[in-house]
Backbone as ProteinMPNN parsed JSONL, in Angstrom:
{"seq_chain_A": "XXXXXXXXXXXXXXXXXXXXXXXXXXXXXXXXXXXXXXXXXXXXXXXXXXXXXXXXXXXXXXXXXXXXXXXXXXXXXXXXXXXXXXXXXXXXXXXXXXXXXXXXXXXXXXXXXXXXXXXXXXXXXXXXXXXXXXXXXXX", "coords_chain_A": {"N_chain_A": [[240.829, -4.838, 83.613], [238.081, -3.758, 85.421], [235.91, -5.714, 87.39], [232.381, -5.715, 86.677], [230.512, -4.402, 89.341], [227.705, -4.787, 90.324], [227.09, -6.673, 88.659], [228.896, -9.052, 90.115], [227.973, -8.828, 92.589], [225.602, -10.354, 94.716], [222.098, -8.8, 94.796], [220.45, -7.545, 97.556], [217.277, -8.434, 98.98], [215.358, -5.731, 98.864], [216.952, -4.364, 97.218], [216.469, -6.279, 94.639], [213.641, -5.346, 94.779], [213.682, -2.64, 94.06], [214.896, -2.556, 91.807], [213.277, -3.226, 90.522], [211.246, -1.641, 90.309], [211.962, 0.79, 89.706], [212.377, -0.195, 86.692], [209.544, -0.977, 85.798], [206.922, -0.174, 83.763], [203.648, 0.797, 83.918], [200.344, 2.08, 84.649], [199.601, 2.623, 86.745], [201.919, 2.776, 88.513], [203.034, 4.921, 90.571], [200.494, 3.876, 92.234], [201.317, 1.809, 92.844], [203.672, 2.114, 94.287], [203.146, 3.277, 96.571], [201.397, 1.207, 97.517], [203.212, -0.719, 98.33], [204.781, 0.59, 99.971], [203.001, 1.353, 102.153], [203.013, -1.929, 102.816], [205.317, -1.862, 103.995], [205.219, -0.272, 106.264], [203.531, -1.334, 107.534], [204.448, -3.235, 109.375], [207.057, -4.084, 110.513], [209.232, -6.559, 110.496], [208.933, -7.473, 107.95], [210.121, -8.816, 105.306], [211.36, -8.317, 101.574], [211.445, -9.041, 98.713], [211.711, -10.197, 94.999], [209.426, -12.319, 93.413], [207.796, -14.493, 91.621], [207.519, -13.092, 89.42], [207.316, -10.026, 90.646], [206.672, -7.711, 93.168], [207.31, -9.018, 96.43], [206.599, -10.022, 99.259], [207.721, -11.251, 102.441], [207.523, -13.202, 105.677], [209.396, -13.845, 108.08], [210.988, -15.988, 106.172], [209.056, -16.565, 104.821], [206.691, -16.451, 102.239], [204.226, -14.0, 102.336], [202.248, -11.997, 100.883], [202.132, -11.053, 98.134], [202.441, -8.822, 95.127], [200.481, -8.701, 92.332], [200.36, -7.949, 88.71], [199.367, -8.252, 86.09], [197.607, -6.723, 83.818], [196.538, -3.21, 83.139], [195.031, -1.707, 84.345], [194.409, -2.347, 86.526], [195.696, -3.41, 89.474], [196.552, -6.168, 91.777], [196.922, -6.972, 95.025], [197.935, -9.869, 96.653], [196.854, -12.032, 99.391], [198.403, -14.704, 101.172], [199.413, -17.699, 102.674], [202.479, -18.636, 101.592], [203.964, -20.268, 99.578], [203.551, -23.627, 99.208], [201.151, -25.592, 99.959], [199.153, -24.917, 102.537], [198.174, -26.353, 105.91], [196.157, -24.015, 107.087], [194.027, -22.755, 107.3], [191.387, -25.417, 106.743], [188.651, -25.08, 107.494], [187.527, -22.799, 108.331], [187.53, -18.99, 107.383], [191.152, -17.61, 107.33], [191.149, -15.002, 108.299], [189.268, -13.156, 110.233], [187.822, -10.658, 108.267], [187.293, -7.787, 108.873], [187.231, -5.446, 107.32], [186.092, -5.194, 105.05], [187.824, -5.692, 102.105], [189.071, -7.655, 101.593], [188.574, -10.178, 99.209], [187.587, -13.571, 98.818], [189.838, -16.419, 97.777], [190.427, -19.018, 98.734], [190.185, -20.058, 101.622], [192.705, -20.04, 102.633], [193.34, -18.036, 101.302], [193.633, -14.753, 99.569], [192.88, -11.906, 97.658], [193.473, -8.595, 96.968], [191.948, -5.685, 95.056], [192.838, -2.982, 93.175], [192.084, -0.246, 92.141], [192.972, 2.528, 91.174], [194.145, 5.653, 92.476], [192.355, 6.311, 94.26], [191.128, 3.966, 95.035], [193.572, 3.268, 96.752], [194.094, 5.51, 98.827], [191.325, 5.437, 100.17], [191.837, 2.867, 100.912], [193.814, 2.601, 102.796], [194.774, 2.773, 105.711], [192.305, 0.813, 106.244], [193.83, -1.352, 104.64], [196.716, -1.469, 105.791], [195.563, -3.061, 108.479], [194.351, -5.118, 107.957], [196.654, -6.598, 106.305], [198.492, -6.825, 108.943], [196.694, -8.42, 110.426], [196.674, -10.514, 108.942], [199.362, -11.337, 108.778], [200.002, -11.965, 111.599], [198.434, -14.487, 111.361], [199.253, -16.207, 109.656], [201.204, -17.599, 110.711]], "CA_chain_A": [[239.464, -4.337, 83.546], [237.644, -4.022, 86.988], [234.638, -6.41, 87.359], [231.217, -4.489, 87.113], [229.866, -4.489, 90.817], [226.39, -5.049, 90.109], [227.165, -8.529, 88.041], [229.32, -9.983, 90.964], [227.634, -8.713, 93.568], [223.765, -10.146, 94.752], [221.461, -7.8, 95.414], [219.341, -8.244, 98.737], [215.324, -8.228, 98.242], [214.935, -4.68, 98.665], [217.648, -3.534, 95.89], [215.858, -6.265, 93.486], [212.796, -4.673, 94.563], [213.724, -0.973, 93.958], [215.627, -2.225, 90.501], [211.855, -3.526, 89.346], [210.2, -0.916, 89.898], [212.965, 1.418, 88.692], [212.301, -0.236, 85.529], [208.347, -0.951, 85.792], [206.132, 0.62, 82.887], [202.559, 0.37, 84.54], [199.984, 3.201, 84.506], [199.425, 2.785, 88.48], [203.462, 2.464, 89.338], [202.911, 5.55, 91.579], [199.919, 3.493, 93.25], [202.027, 0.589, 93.684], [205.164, 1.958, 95.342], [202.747, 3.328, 97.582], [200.687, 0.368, 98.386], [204.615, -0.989, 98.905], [205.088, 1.702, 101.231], [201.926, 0.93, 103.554], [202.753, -2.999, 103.432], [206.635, -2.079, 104.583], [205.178, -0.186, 107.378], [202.633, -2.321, 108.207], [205.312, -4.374, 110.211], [208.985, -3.702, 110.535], [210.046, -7.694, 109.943], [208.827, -7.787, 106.848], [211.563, -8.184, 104.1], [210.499, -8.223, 100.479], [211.847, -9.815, 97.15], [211.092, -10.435, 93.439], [209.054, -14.115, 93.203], [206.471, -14.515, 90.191], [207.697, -11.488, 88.38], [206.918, -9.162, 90.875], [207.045, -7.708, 94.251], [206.53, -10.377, 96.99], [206.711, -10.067, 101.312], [207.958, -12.229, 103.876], [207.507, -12.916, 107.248], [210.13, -15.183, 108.388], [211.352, -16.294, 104.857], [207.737, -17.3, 103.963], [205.726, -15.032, 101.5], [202.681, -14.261, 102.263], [201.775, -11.286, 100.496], [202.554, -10.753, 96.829], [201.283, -7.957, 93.74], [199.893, -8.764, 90.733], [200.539, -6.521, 88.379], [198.999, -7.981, 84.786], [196.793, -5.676, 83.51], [197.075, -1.862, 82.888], [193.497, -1.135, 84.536], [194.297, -2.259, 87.887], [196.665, -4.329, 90.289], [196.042, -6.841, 92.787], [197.768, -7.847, 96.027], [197.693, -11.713, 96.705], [197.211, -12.581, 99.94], [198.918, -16.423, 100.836], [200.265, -18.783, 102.891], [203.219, -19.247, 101.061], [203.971, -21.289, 97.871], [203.529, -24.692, 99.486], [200.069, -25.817, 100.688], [199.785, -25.548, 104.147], [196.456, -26.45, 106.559], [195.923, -23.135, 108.201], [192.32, -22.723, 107.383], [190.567, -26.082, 106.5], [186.863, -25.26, 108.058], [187.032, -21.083, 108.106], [188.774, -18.02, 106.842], [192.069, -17.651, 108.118], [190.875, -14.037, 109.651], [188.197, -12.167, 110.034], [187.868, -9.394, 107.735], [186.098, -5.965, 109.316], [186.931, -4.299, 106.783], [185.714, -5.437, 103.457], [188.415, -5.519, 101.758], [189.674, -8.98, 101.276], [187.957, -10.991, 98.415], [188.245, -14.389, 99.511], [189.501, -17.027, 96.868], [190.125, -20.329, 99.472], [190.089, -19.856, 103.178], [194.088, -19.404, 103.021], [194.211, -16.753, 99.963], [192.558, -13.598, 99.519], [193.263, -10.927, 96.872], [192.945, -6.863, 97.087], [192.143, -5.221, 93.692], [193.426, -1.669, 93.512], [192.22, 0.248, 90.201], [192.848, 3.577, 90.809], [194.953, 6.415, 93.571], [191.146, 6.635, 95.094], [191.198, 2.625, 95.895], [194.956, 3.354, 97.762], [193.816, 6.2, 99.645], [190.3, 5.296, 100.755], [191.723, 1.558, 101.799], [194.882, 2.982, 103.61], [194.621, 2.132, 107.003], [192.169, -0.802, 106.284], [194.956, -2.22, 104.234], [197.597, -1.846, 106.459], [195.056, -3.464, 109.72], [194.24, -6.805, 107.369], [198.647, -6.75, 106.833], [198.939, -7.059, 110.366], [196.198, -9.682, 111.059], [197.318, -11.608, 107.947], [201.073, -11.839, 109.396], [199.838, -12.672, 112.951], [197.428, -15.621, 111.505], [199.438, -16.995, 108.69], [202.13, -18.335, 110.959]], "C_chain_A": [[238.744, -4.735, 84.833], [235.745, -4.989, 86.672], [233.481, -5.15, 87.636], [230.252, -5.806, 88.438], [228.017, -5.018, 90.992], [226.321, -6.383, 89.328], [227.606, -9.526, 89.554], [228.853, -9.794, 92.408], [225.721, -9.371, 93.787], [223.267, -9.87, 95.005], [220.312, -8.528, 96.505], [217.657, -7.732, 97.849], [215.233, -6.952, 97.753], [215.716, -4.307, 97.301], [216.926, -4.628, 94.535], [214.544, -5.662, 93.198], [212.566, -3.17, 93.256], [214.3, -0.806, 92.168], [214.499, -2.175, 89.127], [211.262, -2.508, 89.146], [210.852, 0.442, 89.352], [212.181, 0.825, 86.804], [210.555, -0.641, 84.752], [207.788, -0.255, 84.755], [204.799, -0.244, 83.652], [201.839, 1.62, 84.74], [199.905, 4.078, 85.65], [200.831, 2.707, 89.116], [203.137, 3.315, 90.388], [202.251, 4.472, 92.512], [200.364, 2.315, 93.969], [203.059, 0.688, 94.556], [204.338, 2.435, 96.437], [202.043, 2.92, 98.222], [202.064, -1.018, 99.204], [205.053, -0.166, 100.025], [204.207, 1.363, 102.466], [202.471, -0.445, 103.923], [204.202, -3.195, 104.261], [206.031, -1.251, 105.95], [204.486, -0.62, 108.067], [203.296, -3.366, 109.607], [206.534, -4.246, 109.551], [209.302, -5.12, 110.14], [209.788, -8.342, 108.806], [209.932, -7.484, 105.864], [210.563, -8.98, 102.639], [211.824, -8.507, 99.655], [211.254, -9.951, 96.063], [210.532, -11.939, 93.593], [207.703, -13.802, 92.336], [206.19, -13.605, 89.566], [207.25, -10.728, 88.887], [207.464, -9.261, 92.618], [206.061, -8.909, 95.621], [207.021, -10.232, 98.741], [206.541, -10.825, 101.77], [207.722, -12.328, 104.91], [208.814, -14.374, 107.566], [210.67, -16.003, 107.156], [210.246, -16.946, 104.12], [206.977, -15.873, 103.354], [204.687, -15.83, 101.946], [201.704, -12.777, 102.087], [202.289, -10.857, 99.077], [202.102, -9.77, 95.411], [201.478, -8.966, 92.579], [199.513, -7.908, 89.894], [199.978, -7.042, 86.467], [198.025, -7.195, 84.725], [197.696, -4.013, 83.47], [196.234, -1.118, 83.563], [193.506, -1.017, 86.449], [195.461, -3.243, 88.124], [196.047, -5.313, 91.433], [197.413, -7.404, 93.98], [197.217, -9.431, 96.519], [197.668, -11.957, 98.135], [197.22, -14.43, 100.551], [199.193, -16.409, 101.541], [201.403, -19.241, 102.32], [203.276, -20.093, 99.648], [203.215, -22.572, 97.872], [202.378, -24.75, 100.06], [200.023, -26.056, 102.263], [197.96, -25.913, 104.849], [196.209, -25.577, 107.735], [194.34, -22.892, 107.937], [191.405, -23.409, 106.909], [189.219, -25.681, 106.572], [186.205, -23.608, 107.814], [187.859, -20.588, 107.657], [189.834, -17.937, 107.684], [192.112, -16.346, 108.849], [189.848, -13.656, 109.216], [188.481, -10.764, 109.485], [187.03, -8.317, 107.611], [185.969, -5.554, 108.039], [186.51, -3.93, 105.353], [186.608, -5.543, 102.213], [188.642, -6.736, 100.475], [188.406, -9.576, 99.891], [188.44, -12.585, 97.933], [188.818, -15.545, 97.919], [189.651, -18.418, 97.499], [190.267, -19.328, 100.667], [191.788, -19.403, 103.313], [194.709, -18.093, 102.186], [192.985, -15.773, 99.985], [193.555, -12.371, 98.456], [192.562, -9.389, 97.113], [193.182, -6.565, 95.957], [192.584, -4.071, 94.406], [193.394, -1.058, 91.843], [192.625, 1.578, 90.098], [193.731, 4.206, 92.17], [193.339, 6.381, 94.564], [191.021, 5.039, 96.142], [192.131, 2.76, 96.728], [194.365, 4.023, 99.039], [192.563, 5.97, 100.793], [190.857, 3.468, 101.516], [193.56, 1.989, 102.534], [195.193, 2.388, 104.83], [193.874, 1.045, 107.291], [193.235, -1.912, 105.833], [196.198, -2.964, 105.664], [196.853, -2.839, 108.096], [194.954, -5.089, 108.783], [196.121, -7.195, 106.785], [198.462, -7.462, 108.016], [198.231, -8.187, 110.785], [196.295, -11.049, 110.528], [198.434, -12.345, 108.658], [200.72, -12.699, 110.42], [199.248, -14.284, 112.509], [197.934, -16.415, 110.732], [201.176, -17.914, 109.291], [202.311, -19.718, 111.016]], "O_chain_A": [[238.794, -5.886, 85.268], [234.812, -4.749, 85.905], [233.529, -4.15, 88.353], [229.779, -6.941, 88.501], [227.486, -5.584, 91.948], [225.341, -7.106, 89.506], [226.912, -10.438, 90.002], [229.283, -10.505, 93.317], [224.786, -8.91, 93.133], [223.165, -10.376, 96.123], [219.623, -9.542, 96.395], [217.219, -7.136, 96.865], [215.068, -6.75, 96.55], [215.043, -3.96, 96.33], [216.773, -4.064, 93.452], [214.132, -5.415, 92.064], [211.859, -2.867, 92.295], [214.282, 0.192, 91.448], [214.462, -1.749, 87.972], [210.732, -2.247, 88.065], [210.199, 1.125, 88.563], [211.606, 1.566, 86.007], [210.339, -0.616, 83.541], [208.416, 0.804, 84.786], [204.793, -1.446, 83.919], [202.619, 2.518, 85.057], [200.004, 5.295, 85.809], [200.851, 2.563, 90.338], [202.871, 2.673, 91.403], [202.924, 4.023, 93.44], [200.074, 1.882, 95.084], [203.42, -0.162, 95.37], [204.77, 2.011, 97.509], [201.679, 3.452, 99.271], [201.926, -1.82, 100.128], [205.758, -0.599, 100.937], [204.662, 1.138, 103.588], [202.571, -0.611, 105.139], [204.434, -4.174, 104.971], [206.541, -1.758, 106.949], [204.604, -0.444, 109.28], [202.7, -3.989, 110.486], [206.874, -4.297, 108.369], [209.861, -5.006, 109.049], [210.199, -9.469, 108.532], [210.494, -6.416, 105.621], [209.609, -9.757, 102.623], [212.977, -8.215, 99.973], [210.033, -9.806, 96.131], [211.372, -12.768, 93.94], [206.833, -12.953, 92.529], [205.097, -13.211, 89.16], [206.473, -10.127, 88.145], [208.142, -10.105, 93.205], [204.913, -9.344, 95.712], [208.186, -10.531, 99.005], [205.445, -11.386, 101.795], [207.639, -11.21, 105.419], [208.835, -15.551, 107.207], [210.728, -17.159, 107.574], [210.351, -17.658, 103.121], [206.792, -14.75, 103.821], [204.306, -16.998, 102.033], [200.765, -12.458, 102.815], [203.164, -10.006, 99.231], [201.271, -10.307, 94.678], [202.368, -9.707, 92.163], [198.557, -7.153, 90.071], [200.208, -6.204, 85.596], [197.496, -6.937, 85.806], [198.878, -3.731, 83.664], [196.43, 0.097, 83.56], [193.016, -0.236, 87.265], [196.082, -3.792, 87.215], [194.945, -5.021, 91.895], [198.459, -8.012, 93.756], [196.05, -9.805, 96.638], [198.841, -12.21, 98.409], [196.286, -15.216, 100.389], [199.527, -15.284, 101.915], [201.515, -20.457, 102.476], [202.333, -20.353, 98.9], [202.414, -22.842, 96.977], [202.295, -23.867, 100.914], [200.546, -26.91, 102.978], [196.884, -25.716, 104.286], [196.076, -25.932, 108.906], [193.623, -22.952, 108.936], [190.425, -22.781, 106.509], [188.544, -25.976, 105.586], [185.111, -23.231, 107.393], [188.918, -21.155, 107.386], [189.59, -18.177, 108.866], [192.836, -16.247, 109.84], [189.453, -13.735, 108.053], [189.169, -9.907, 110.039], [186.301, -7.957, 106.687], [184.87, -5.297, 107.548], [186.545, -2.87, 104.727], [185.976, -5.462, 101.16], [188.506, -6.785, 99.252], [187.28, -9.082, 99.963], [189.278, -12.863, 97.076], [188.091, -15.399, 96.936], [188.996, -19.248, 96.868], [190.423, -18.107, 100.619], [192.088, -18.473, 104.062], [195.761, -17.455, 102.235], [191.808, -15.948, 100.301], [194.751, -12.131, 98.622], [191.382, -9.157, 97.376], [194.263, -6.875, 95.457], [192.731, -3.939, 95.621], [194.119, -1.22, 90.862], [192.695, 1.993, 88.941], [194.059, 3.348, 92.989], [193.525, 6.456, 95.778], [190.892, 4.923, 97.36], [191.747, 2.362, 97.828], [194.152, 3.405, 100.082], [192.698, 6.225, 101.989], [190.277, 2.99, 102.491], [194.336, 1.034, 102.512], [195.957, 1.423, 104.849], [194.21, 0.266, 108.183], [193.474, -2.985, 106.389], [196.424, -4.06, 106.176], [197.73, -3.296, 108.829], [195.597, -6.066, 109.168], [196.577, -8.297, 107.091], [198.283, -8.68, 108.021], [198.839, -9.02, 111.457], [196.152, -12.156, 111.047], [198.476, -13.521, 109.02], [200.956, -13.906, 110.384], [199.563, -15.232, 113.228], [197.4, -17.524, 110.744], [201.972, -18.558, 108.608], [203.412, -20.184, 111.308]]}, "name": "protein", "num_of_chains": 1, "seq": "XXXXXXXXXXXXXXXXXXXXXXXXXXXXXXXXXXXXXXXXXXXXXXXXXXXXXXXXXXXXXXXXXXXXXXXXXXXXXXXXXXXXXXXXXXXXXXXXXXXXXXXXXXXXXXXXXXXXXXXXXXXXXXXXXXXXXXXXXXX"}
């Protein structure tokens, strides 16, 4: 009897990604693979994995962008520093945020709600510009 390939084999980030949301029930799944879509092109060295029951982005093997997906009403992206406390923004925010977006909860974390395809679309390109200044600042 041939071993099944998918037991002995371990899937990289992306295939546990693609297996979650394969199996996802959520009302917004559309709006999430495609706020997954902006934060993969936001920056090419981002690789992505499952961590706290959900989808979670790296820079360098550190997350520092993660969804939150309880609820049915809306979603939230997490943005972090990582798991581990670090001292990147004791005194101020760790960036400046043009674009209104961010809703700060310490100086190193900030969360993006997302309730609806109208929140995706209308924060599109702000999204992906606070990505990019996140990555750069959370090194």
């Amino acid at each position: 009897m041939a071993a099944n390939p998918k037991k002995t084999a371990k899937l990289t980030g992306s295939e546990q990604v693609l297996l979650f949301l394969n199996e996802l029930e959520h009302p917004l799944k559309p709006e999430i693979e495609d706020v997954r879509t902006i934060i993969l092109e936001a920056d090419a060295r981002l690789t992505e994995h499952i961590k706290w029951n959900a989808p979670s982005f790296c820079m360098n093997g550190e997350d520092r962008i993660t969804f939150q997906l309880h609820g049915k009403e809306m979603f939230r992206l997490v943005f972090h520093c990582g798991a581990k406390a670090k001292r990147h923004a004791e005194n101020k925010r760790l960036i400046e945020d043009g674009t209104g977006l961010l809703d700060w909860a310490a100086n190193d974390r900030a969360i993006v709600k997302f309730a609806g395809r109208s929140d995706v679309e209308a924060g599109r390109d702000k999204l992906a510009e606070v990505i990019r200044k996140w990555l750069e600042a959370a090194v």
